[in-house]
Amino acid sequence: LFKTGFFQDVRVEREGDVLIVFLRERPAVASINIKGNSLLETDLMLKSLREIGLAEGRVFDRSVLERVEFELRRQYFSQGRYSVKIDTQLTPLERNRVQIDIDIVEGWVAKIKQINIVGNDSFDDDELLGKFESGVPGSFSFFSSADQYSKQKLAGDLEILRSYYQDRGYLNFSIESTQVSISPDKKDIYITINIKEGDRYRVGDVALAGEFIVPEYELHPLIELKQGDVFSRKAASESASRLVQRLGDEGFAFANVNTIPDIDETTNQVKLTLFVDPGKRVTVRRVDIVGNHVTHDEVIRRELRQMEGGWLSGQAIRLSRERLERLGFFETVNVETPSVPNSDDQVDVVFSVVEKPSGNIIASIGYSDTQGVVFSFSVNQNNFLGRGSKLSLTFDNSDVSEDYSFTYNNPYYTLDGVSRGFGLFIKETDAGEADVSDYTSDEIGGHIAYGIPLNETDRLGFRFELANIQLDTTSSTPAHITDYLSLNGREFNTLTMIGSWSRDSRNRAFFATKGSSARAALELTGGDLEYYKISYDHRWFYSISDNLTLALKGFVGYGDGLGGTEELPFFENYYAGGVRSVRGYDGNSLGPLDSNQNPRGGNMKVLGGAELVFPMPWLDDSSSVRMSAFLDAGNVSSDRFDSDDIRASVGVAINWLSPLGPLIFSLAEPINNKPGDDLEEFQFSLGFAF
């Protein structure tokens, strides 16, 4: 009866032939009330209490309540809240019941006042503590939580310290002890870490052993450590991972590479042997696609490089995923390779996609720093009827231009991936509204374009465009334009042929974190005017960490007349300055000026820049928003490039992929502006739908 836990007291007596059992029941728990807890959720606490036997309706056991108090203190202590107070009150109720009130004063987080490392001779305290998540913040680190002590955070820092030494050759490094002391008022924490560095080891020899499915000469370059290098546990692990990945590209999905160190204590050298166990070669039974409710299967499958019935290839799967992400049709693309039941050498490959809206009908009104008030209406479908084709019908009306256009592009006009597109356009421009050399133009034309894939990342493009251009002057048209029109006329029929080469190895179409994109183009125009333009645009993306990307960009363009046309027509000039060029300078304002002191553009353009891109802070879901710190530089010129003319700026920007398209906001500070430059520190291009 005692073992049931239901009774506080059990007494057995005898009266003659009668056995009498006297019982005193424990009270039942009528209710449990918890107050003062903000860090630990009440529902989770009640669930935990139920698991250890304390819940409404159950028999009350004081020993269980004491365990609860101990566990709660342990939870708060692990978060550095040593001043926590837990007060438990029991209120008896009728019918042998009890009410439990748990009142918690969570207190404050004890602050780290000092961390001492004892025994470090090879590296100073600042170098080692600089790697820690815990520490004493600097004078200007107002919002840092580094000095908030927690047991888990310290454990992570100790592992960082151990890895730091072992990645620099100290194989026998050890943490002898760790002392954590707290001040009497429970507000300050002092930490002392006693370490033993040991000797530093170098790599004596590197060998491969096991079964070589891939030729040994192909595997050796994948090993980062070489003879004579300082031994690094991280480098050894990464080398093994690269070997596993290489074997996975050949279909050995379950390959294993064991790193076997042979330590020579007398010479402080490590002979490293990487034992290769390829396991069984794995084939793909079936490739499945799930989540594509709009996009046709064939649109996805034509991008895949992992085939059904073929050997499983990690490289083919990675490339397939990147190609799907570059389409821009999907928010996420995930890949799984579940094993086939009752088979140890077959898997299925499942591509799970989450589609995002690829088409819209938008009426918008907004403002651009280069075009003023903009009204537009557009029908855009990047995945027309789910077949991967792009269709666009647009009407844009701004202070600068009225633009009517229709374009269509089929990226798989042939099964080999040759694309074909065509379009028509009508455009009326009042250049003076853009604060550049004043003139007006009316254009009408159409184009047809083809794209030819060379490999997975490279394409050749060919575009042919017919256009009729009518130019006119205003009362403020500058002399260089009136002279040009007097010499060449005001109406032109032109045929433009554009040949281009492009490469796109980015991991995704928007907010890329690795890879690059490049485009070189040669534009030849004949007819009533003859001229050429040549340009090269390159962008690089480097992943510094999971949330930090370095983006570099460069552009150079040049144009000139051909045959009877002495110079590049003024309406084909390059311009620079503005939110999409050199931020911090007024849109189109850089470069030579005309006789009215307005920008006239130039036939040469040079741009460059660097940008550090990171997610938007304080947003739970910032997948469509990025912030960046940038450096922009560039200018336009006529015929001759002078490095002294380069303008530069630094600043911060926000990029938002809104339903209306990319919206950009920037705050820039010019760093080498000269007298006469038009500055504009805050710039944006935005709109809102209605």
XYZ file of C-alpha atoms in Angstrom:
690
model
C 0.000 0.000 0.000
C 2.891 2.359 0.726
C 4.410 1.567 -2.670
C 1.290 2.813 -4.442
C 2.211 6.342 -3.311
C -1.451 7.109 -2.602
C -1.195 7.190 1.190
C 0.642 9.304 3.717
C 0.254 6.680 6.425
C -0.741 3.022 6.574
C -1.356 1.302 9.948
C -2.393 -2.299 10.464
C -4.079 -3.550 13.679
C -5.923 -6.664 14.846
C -9.099 -7.067 16.849
C -9.594 -10.751 17.464
C -10.019 -12.393 14.117
C -10.471 -9.047 12.295
C -7.597 -7.297 10.474
C -8.071 -3.528 10.479
C -6.128 -1.310 8.009
C -6.019 2.376 8.905
C -5.249 4.651 5.883
C -4.519 8.351 5.500
C -4.734 9.363 1.862
C -2.491 11.897 0.216
C -4.444 14.894 -1.140
C -5.229 15.175 -4.859
C -3.921 18.094 -6.897
C -6.828 20.411 -7.651
C -4.896 23.023 -9.649
C -1.397 24.228 -10.458
C -0.817 27.954 -10.943
C 2.488 29.304 -12.245
C 3.289 33.018 -12.152
C 6.270 35.188 -13.050
C 7.719 33.003 -15.798
C 8.515 34.780 -19.075
C 11.470 32.717 -20.291
C 9.852 29.303 -19.854
C 6.401 28.864 -21.383
C 3.657 27.848 -18.953
C 2.216 25.146 -21.209
C 5.636 23.534 -21.641
C 6.253 23.701 -17.893
C 2.918 22.038 -17.123
C 3.669 19.342 -19.675
C 7.048 18.695 -18.041
C 5.423 18.540 -14.591
C 2.926 15.977 -15.853
C 5.762 13.780 -17.152
C 7.318 13.563 -13.679
C 3.994 12.930 -11.930
C 2.698 16.346 -10.896
C -0.558 17.252 -12.620
C -4.156 18.160 -11.898
C -6.171 15.162 -10.671
C -3.126 13.171 -9.572
C -2.110 12.335 -6.008
C 0.122 14.980 -4.480
C 3.631 13.888 -3.440
C 5.802 16.487 -1.728
C 9.002 14.778 -2.847
C 7.923 15.279 -6.464
C 7.339 18.971 -5.781
C 10.853 19.260 -4.366
C 12.214 17.673 -7.555
C 10.237 20.243 -9.543
C 11.794 23.133 -7.643
C 15.270 21.647 -8.124
C 14.740 21.183 -11.869
C 13.385 24.711 -12.333
C 16.406 26.186 -10.578
C 18.679 24.071 -12.761
C 16.966 25.393 -15.889
C 17.386 29.003 -14.830
C 20.956 28.440 -13.615
C 21.852 27.077 -17.072
C 20.767 30.445 -18.496
C 22.922 32.361 -16.028
C 20.031 33.469 -13.787
C 21.504 32.611 -10.420
C 19.306 35.130 -8.629
C 16.128 33.231 -9.487
C 13.653 32.756 -6.646
C 11.007 30.026 -6.622
C 8.325 30.143 -3.945
C 5.893 27.247 -3.687
C 2.706 27.522 -1.655
C 0.193 24.773 -0.865
C -3.414 25.653 -0.099
C -5.590 22.822 1.341
C -9.084 22.567 -0.153
C -12.192 20.627 0.751
C -12.515 16.942 -0.156
C -8.808 16.302 0.559
C -7.505 18.398 -2.313
C -4.646 20.867 -2.563
C -3.909 23.907 -4.718
C -0.273 24.457 -5.778
C 0.960 27.988 -6.489
C 4.468 28.342 -7.965
C 5.641 31.959 -7.890
C 8.837 32.593 -9.891
C 11.043 35.662 -9.774
C 13.361 35.026 -12.692
C 15.893 37.633 -11.633
C 18.672 38.903 -13.871
C 21.281 37.234 -16.008
C 24.658 37.215 -14.310
C 27.169 39.199 -16.361
C 30.607 37.942 -17.239
C 33.157 40.328 -15.753
C 36.315 38.460 -16.660
C 37.552 35.365 -18.495
C 41.071 34.160 -17.790
C 42.897 31.509 -19.804
C 45.808 29.933 -17.965
C 48.493 27.927 -19.752
C 48.388 29.527 -23.191
C 51.912 30.266 -24.459
C 51.425 30.100 -28.237
C 48.438 32.433 -28.528
C 47.584 35.475 -26.444
C 44.321 35.928 -24.564
C 42.867 38.454 -27.019
C 43.315 36.106 -29.970
C 41.663 33.182 -28.196
C 38.877 35.127 -26.494
C 38.079 36.844 -29.792
C 36.742 33.483 -31.031
C 34.398 33.067 -28.064
C 30.690 33.790 -28.128
C 30.981 34.662 -24.442
C 33.051 37.586 -23.256
C 33.163 41.139 -22.027
C 31.725 43.510 -24.695
C 33.656 46.566 -25.814
C 32.829 50.107 -24.794
C 30.527 50.686 -27.781
C 28.810 47.293 -27.860
C 25.600 48.555 -26.313
C 23.369 45.742 -27.556
C 25.790 42.842 -27.183
C 24.701 39.787 -25.200
C 28.207 38.316 -25.071
C 28.503 38.968 -21.333
C 25.288 37.074 -20.496
C 26.510 33.821 -19.022
C 25.018 30.444 -19.832
C 26.403 26.981 -19.312
C 25.583 25.908 -22.868
C 27.291 28.940 -24.379
C 30.441 28.331 -22.318
C 30.466 24.671 -23.398
C 30.345 25.811 -27.014
C 33.212 28.240 -26.404
C 35.342 25.492 -24.886
C 34.761 23.400 -28.001
C 35.776 26.369 -30.146
C 38.961 26.691 -28.092
C 39.721 22.981 -28.488
C 39.142 23.133 -32.261
C 41.262 26.273 -32.570
C 44.287 24.510 -31.113
C 43.765 21.181 -32.858
C 43.357 22.922 -36.206
C 46.809 24.444 -35.640
C 48.702 21.273 -34.902
C 48.232 20.896 -31.136
C 46.904 17.349 -31.158
C 47.377 16.745 -27.450
C 45.699 19.959 -26.386
C 43.453 19.514 -23.366
C 41.283 21.613 -21.086
C 42.440 20.667 -17.617
C 39.682 22.415 -15.680
C 37.134 25.204 -15.794
C 36.184 27.271 -12.761
C 33.111 29.464 -12.747
C 32.680 31.688 -9.695
C 29.908 34.121 -8.884
C 29.961 37.257 -6.781
C 28.010 37.310 -3.496
C 25.261 39.448 -5.050
C 24.955 36.870 -7.874
C 25.437 39.538 -10.546
C 29.034 38.995 -11.712
C 30.629 35.877 -13.179
C 34.360 35.149 -13.266
C 35.604 32.305 -15.462
C 39.040 30.670 -15.360
C 40.021 28.118 -18.016
C 43.140 26.025 -17.369
C 44.607 24.467 -20.515
C 47.570 22.380 -21.562
C 48.731 23.142 -25.089
C 51.067 20.217 -25.670
C 53.456 19.986 -28.638
C 52.751 21.135 -32.168
C 52.626 18.457 -34.854
C 53.249 18.584 -38.574
C 52.179 16.251 -41.355
C 54.871 13.679 -42.057
C 53.277 11.779 -44.911
C 49.862 11.491 -46.556
C 48.703 8.215 -48.036
C 45.559 6.745 -49.521
C 44.458 3.192 -48.851
C 41.478 1.016 -49.567
C 39.588 0.460 -52.801
C 40.093 3.100 -55.490
C 37.035 3.287 -57.710
C 38.244 6.684 -58.859
C 41.899 6.766 -60.019
C 44.229 7.616 -57.169
C 45.771 10.530 -59.087
C 42.329 12.192 -59.123
C 41.868 11.775 -55.376
C 45.200 13.170 -54.166
C 44.458 16.797 -55.265
C 41.327 16.677 -53.068
C 43.443 16.230 -49.936
C 44.186 19.629 -48.445
C 47.015 18.532 -46.145
C 50.484 18.068 -47.645
C 53.751 16.831 -46.208
C 55.301 19.473 -43.978
C 52.041 21.304 -43.287
C 50.919 22.001 -39.761
C 48.399 19.296 -38.928
C 44.783 20.477 -38.851
C 41.882 18.362 -37.691
C 39.515 20.561 -39.723
C 41.577 20.190 -42.903
C 41.711 16.419 -42.426
C 37.936 16.243 -41.971
C 37.271 18.463 -44.987
C 39.633 16.370 -47.114
C 37.709 13.215 -46.178
C 34.432 14.979 -47.027
C 35.735 15.955 -50.473
C 36.764 12.372 -51.150
C 33.305 11.145 -50.109
C 31.700 13.748 -52.370
C 33.908 12.707 -55.300
C 32.934 9.070 -54.841
C 29.312 10.143 -54.554
C 29.576 11.760 -57.989
C 30.349 8.275 -59.355
C 27.302 6.695 -57.745
C 28.837 5.509 -54.466
C 26.373 7.363 -52.284
C 27.250 5.467 -49.114
C 31.031 5.731 -49.406
C 33.057 6.188 -46.250
C 36.539 7.639 -45.790
C 38.230 7.044 -42.435
C 41.107 9.285 -41.392
C 43.780 7.249 -39.555
C 46.545 9.319 -37.916
C 49.822 7.670 -36.900
C 51.463 9.990 -34.366
C 55.255 9.941 -33.901
C 55.919 11.489 -30.499
C 59.683 11.713 -31.075
C 59.545 13.786 -34.272
C 56.179 15.485 -33.609
C 54.912 14.308 -36.948
C 51.657 12.708 -38.032
C 51.474 10.172 -40.807
C 47.992 10.493 -42.228
C 46.251 7.605 -43.971
C 42.838 8.069 -45.546
C 41.163 4.701 -45.949
C 38.615 4.651 -48.768
C 35.624 2.316 -48.499
C 33.361 3.014 -51.502
C 30.579 0.626 -50.539
C 28.035 -0.383 -53.154
C 27.330 1.657 -56.245
C 23.821 3.080 -56.138
C 21.400 3.452 -59.039
C 18.334 5.672 -59.274
C 15.096 3.736 -59.598
C 12.824 6.728 -60.076
C 12.954 10.546 -60.106
C 9.826 12.060 -58.558
C 8.685 15.692 -58.562
C 6.231 16.955 -55.968
C 4.737 20.363 -55.244
C 4.423 21.588 -58.842
C 0.741 22.441 -59.101
C 1.192 24.890 -62.005
C 4.511 24.083 -63.608
C 4.404 21.100 -65.954
C 6.631 18.140 -65.135
C 8.497 18.477 -68.423
C 9.523 22.066 -67.566
C 11.226 20.747 -64.439
C 12.568 17.517 -65.903
C 14.346 19.252 -68.780
C 16.451 21.073 -66.187
C 17.406 17.875 -64.333
C 20.801 16.284 -64.848
C 20.120 13.220 -62.685
C 18.481 10.564 -64.860
C 16.300 7.628 -63.904
C 18.101 4.304 -64.228
C 21.521 5.960 -64.049
C 24.130 5.970 -61.317
C 23.306 8.308 -58.468
C 25.527 11.390 -58.837
C 25.888 14.040 -56.155
C 27.206 16.478 -58.739
C 24.218 15.882 -61.039
C 21.793 16.414 -58.158
C 23.495 19.652 -57.072
C 23.496 20.939 -60.636
C 19.825 19.980 -61.087
C 18.851 21.875 -57.963
C 20.809 24.973 -59.000
C 19.203 24.974 -62.459
C 15.732 24.779 -60.905
C 16.513 27.628 -58.496
C 17.821 29.784 -61.363
C 14.461 29.473 -63.123
C 12.929 31.842 -60.579
C 9.675 29.840 -60.483
C 10.125 28.367 -57.014
C 10.531 29.710 -53.494
C 12.371 26.579 -52.360
C 13.794 23.464 -53.995
C 14.622 20.476 -51.772
C 16.069 17.104 -52.749
C 15.777 13.810 -50.895
C 17.182 10.384 -51.800
C 15.152 7.769 -49.874
C 16.329 4.179 -50.165
C 14.185 1.719 -52.087
C 12.627 -0.803 -49.673
C 14.398 -4.189 -49.578
C 17.313 -2.878 -51.653
C 20.737 -1.668 -50.544
C 21.865 -0.307 -53.914
C 18.840 1.647 -55.168
C 17.335 4.981 -54.224
C 14.612 7.284 -55.455
C 15.376 10.966 -56.005
C 12.562 13.291 -54.930
C 12.603 16.963 -55.921
C 10.181 18.915 -53.716
C 9.363 22.413 -54.963
C 7.314 25.225 -53.497
C 5.987 27.381 -56.309
C 5.762 31.126 -56.085
C 3.515 33.381 -58.176
C 5.146 33.682 -61.573
C 2.560 35.952 -63.153
C 0.811 39.151 -62.254
C -1.441 41.855 -63.555
C -0.339 45.134 -62.039
C -1.491 48.712 -62.218
C 0.947 50.815 -60.250
C 1.851 54.356 -59.486
C 5.210 55.254 -58.037
C 8.257 57.397 -58.154
C 11.762 56.849 -59.524
C 14.687 59.138 -58.882
C 15.501 59.158 -62.622
C 12.002 59.094 -64.193
C 9.853 60.997 -61.715
C 6.240 59.905 -61.259
C 5.623 56.582 -62.999
C 2.295 55.024 -63.968
C 2.369 51.544 -65.400
C 0.125 48.673 -66.352
C 1.588 45.301 -67.097
C 0.699 41.671 -67.616
C 3.742 39.509 -66.878
C 3.918 35.760 -66.874
C 7.361 34.216 -66.389
C 5.903 30.719 -66.501
C 3.192 31.094 -69.143
C 0.594 28.316 -68.777
C 3.106 26.427 -66.648
C 5.298 25.713 -69.684
C 8.273 27.888 -68.744
C 7.751 30.523 -71.442
C 7.832 34.238 -70.655
C 5.110 36.623 -71.773
C 4.970 40.333 -71.075
C 2.574 43.084 -72.120
C 3.547 46.456 -70.655
C 2.461 50.062 -70.668
C 4.687 52.518 -68.792
C 3.971 56.214 -68.540
C 6.458 58.439 -66.721
C 7.681 62.006 -66.948
C 10.475 60.775 -69.200
C 8.806 58.269 -71.532
C 5.726 56.382 -72.664
C 6.570 52.797 -73.442
C 4.280 50.157 -74.959
C 5.809 46.724 -75.440
C 5.000 43.082 -76.040
C 7.565 40.308 -75.646
C 7.475 36.530 -75.707
C 10.310 34.082 -75.139
C 10.349 30.294 -75.279
C 13.505 29.017 -73.534
C 13.111 25.567 -75.103
C 12.166 26.329 -78.683
C 14.038 23.109 -79.489
C 14.635 20.072 -77.304
C 18.317 20.982 -77.169
C 17.553 24.174 -75.254
C 17.712 26.685 -78.111
C 15.492 29.617 -77.127
C 13.510 31.933 -79.378
C 11.830 35.185 -78.525
C 10.210 38.094 -80.305
C 8.654 41.405 -79.429
C 7.190 44.727 -80.552
C 7.609 48.152 -78.982
C 6.511 51.775 -79.273
C 8.372 54.369 -77.227
C 8.086 58.136 -76.843
C 10.858 59.886 -74.915
C 11.315 63.386 -73.534
C 14.966 63.278 -72.449
C 14.830 66.697 -70.825
C 12.584 65.325 -68.069
C 15.480 63.102 -67.003
C 17.655 66.216 -66.502
C 19.944 65.329 -69.400
C 20.460 66.922 -72.833
C 17.013 67.952 -74.045
C 15.440 66.290 -77.100
C 12.421 64.130 -77.945
C 12.191 60.849 -79.811
C 9.543 58.484 -81.171
C 10.545 54.864 -81.770
C 8.674 51.892 -83.170
C 10.125 48.510 -83.904
C 10.341 44.832 -83.241
C 12.886 42.122 -82.624
C 13.527 38.401 -82.827
C 16.135 36.678 -80.699
C 17.731 33.237 -80.373
C 19.810 31.685 -77.598
C 22.082 28.679 -78.062
C 23.403 26.719 -75.045
C 27.105 25.848 -75.173
C 27.229 23.940 -71.889
C 25.553 24.004 -68.472
C 26.413 27.658 -67.813
C 27.329 29.304 -71.136
C 25.080 30.555 -73.940
C 25.390 32.414 -77.198
C 22.705 34.948 -78.033
C 21.672 36.556 -81.331
C 19.146 39.367 -81.595
C 17.901 41.196 -84.686
C 15.964 44.413 -84.264
C 14.275 46.688 -86.801
C 13.378 50.185 -85.686
C 12.147 53.513 -86.996
C 13.437 56.494 -84.985
C 12.163 60.071 -85.267
C 13.996 62.787 -83.368
C 12.990 66.347 -82.635
C 14.357 69.343 -80.794
C 12.952 71.704 -78.191
C 13.696 75.293 -77.333
C 16.437 74.124 -74.966
C 18.082 71.486 -77.146
C 21.893 71.914 -76.898
C 24.130 72.669 -79.847
C 25.750 69.230 -80.176
C 22.319 67.656 -80.828
C 21.115 70.302 -83.318
C 24.436 69.994 -85.172
C 24.087 66.205 -85.306
C 20.531 66.396 -86.648
C 21.515 69.006 -89.249
C 24.239 66.665 -90.491
C 22.408 63.312 -90.352
C 18.683 64.130 -90.504
C 15.869 63.553 -88.021
C 14.418 60.183 -89.072
C 16.278 56.898 -89.269
C 15.491 53.318 -90.181
C 17.954 50.953 -88.548
C 18.724 47.245 -88.357
C 20.602 46.224 -85.220
C 22.318 42.879 -84.803
C 23.500 41.904 -81.314
C 25.742 38.961 -80.631
C 26.362 38.006 -77.029
C 28.018 35.430 -74.849
C 26.753 34.875 -71.318
C 27.661 32.673 -68.411
C 25.519 32.108 -65.311
C 26.845 29.893 -62.533
C 24.891 31.527 -59.706
C 23.214 29.214 -57.236
C 19.929 31.108 -57.575
C 18.352 33.842 -59.672
C 17.716 36.254 -56.771
C 19.971 36.952 -53.810
C 22.700 34.607 -55.043
C 25.319 33.582 -52.483
C 27.888 31.941 -54.746
C 28.839 31.727 -58.408
C 28.973 34.473 -60.985
C 27.198 35.923 -63.985
C 28.899 37.478 -66.990
C 27.817 38.880 -70.344
C 29.838 40.167 -73.280
C 27.931 41.763 -76.153
C 28.722 43.277 -79.554
C 26.024 45.465 -81.085
C 26.228 46.418 -84.782
C 23.719 48.842 -86.288
C 23.282 49.532 -89.991
C 20.822 51.378 -92.212
C 20.518 55.156 -92.085
C 22.981 55.152 -89.170
C 26.034 52.942 -88.710
C 27.647 52.416 -85.331
C 28.719 49.758 -82.870
C 28.684 49.207 -79.108
C 30.655 46.644 -77.164
C 30.218 45.877 -73.477
C 31.188 43.448 -70.756
C 29.327 42.989 -67.462
C 30.505 40.663 -64.679
C 29.219 39.954 -61.181
C 30.810 37.663 -58.591
C 29.229 36.224 -55.442
C 31.213 34.782 -52.534
C 29.629 33.184 -49.461
C 31.527 34.385 -46.388
C 29.148 32.709 -43.928
C 25.574 31.426 -43.841
C 24.205 34.981 -43.626
C 26.942 37.052 -45.261
C 27.689 37.335 -48.981
C 30.325 39.431 -50.741
C 29.179 40.640 -54.163
C 31.581 42.270 -56.620
C 30.573 43.890 -59.900
C 32.242 45.432 -62.901
C 31.032 46.905 -66.191
C 32.779 48.472 -69.175
C 31.105 49.712 -72.359
C 32.305 51.549 -75.453
C 30.655 52.724 -78.658
C 31.597 54.617 -81.820
C 30.457 55.359 -85.345
C 31.020 53.167 -88.395
C 31.297 54.022 -92.091
C 29.594 57.321 -92.805
C 28.573 57.851 -89.180
C 31.417 59.695 -87.491
C 30.447 59.107 -83.857
C 28.092 57.200 -81.634
C 24.614 58.765 -81.962
C 23.842 60.943 -78.961
C 20.664 58.975 -78.133
C 22.812 55.839 -77.676
C 25.151 57.449 -75.142
C 25.913 55.783 -71.820
C 24.870 57.500 -68.569
C 25.927 56.982 -64.954
C 24.737 58.032 -61.529
C 21.659 56.951 -59.619
C 20.280 54.094 -57.567
C 21.224 51.429 -60.151
C 24.610 52.892 -61.018
C 26.797 55.048 -58.741
C 24.608 55.722 -55.734
C 24.873 59.054 -53.955
C 24.953 60.998 -57.226
C 21.842 62.245 -58.995
C 20.471 59.923 -61.680
C 22.294 60.220 -65.041
C 24.247 63.246 -63.729
C 27.831 62.013 -64.087
C 30.074 62.621 -67.061
C 30.451 65.414 -69.645
C 28.014 68.333 -69.764
C 26.407 69.957 -72.793
C 26.272 73.657 -73.646
C 23.313 74.055 -71.252
C 25.300 72.435 -68.431
C 23.131 69.321 -68.508
C 24.611 65.790 -68.629
C 25.123 64.642 -72.224
C 26.378 61.124 -71.517
C 29.375 59.590 -73.231
C 30.458 56.775 -75.490
C 32.494 55.078 -72.747
C 31.275 53.804 -69.395
C 33.191 52.173 -66.547
C 31.536 50.942 -63.330
C 32.674 48.832 -60.405
C 31.655 48.086 -56.876
C 31.611 45.812 -53.871
C 28.666 44.941 -51.656
C 28.360 43.037 -48.393
C 24.864 41.501 -48.386
C 23.046 40.159 -45.319
C 19.446 39.361 -44.250
C 17.263 42.100 -42.877
C 17.668 42.223 -39.076
C 14.602 42.040 -36.825
C 12.543 40.191 -39.454
C 11.522 36.603 -38.750
C 11.208 35.867 -42.468
C 13.541 37.980 -44.568
C 13.774 35.687 -47.595
C 12.544 38.469 -49.899
C 14.488 41.328 -48.282
C 18.228 41.935 -48.081
C 20.335 44.730 -46.657
C 23.826 45.615 -47.823
C 26.790 47.876 -47.221
C 28.298 48.977 -50.518
C 31.073 50.795 -52.340
C 30.205 52.141 -55.807
C 32.596 53.699 -58.321
C 32.438 54.720 -61.978
C 31.733 57.391 -64.575
C 31.107 57.981 -68.268
C 33.393 59.849 -70.648
C 33.831 60.751 -74.304
C 36.541 58.789 -76.129
C 39.182 59.127 -73.416
C 39.083 57.494 -70.000
C 40.743 59.330 -67.132
C 40.944 57.652 -63.716
C 40.748 61.080 -62.067
C 37.155 61.349 -63.293
C 36.002 58.295 -61.331
C 33.376 59.100 -58.707
C 32.797 56.846 -55.701
C 30.426 56.499 -52.777
C 29.789 54.295 -49.759
C 26.518 53.555 -48.025
C 23.806 51.079 -47.104
C 20.893 49.752 -49.156
C 17.726 47.678 -48.868
C 16.594 45.416 -51.720
C 13.064 44.043 -51.623
C 11.578 41.551 -54.061
C 8.039 42.850 -53.801
C 5.025 41.715 -55.823
C 5.669 44.762 -58.024
C 9.242 43.743 -58.743
C 12.577 44.737 -57.214
C 12.401 47.835 -55.025
C 15.632 49.550 -54.017
C 16.364 52.071 -51.273
C 19.842 53.436 -50.659
C 21.556 55.936 -48.392
C 24.965 56.870 -49.797
C 27.783 59.246 -48.962
C 29.924 60.432 -51.935
C 33.603 60.188 -50.998
C 35.404 61.986 -53.842
C 32.839 64.326 -55.340
C 33.981 67.503 -57.048
C 32.449 70.989 -57.337
C 29.504 70.948 -59.711
C 28.487 67.335 -59.010
C 24.780 66.804 -58.341
C 24.536 64.824 -55.115
C 21.550 62.851 -53.861
C 22.337 60.862 -50.718
C 18.948 59.121 -50.355
C 17.651 57.405 -53.497
C 14.876 54.976 -54.197
C 12.729 53.396 -56.849
C 9.321 52.284 -55.625
C 5.622 51.966 -56.410
C 2.372 50.718 -54.952
C -0.398 48.692 -56.547
C -4.075 49.573 -56.581
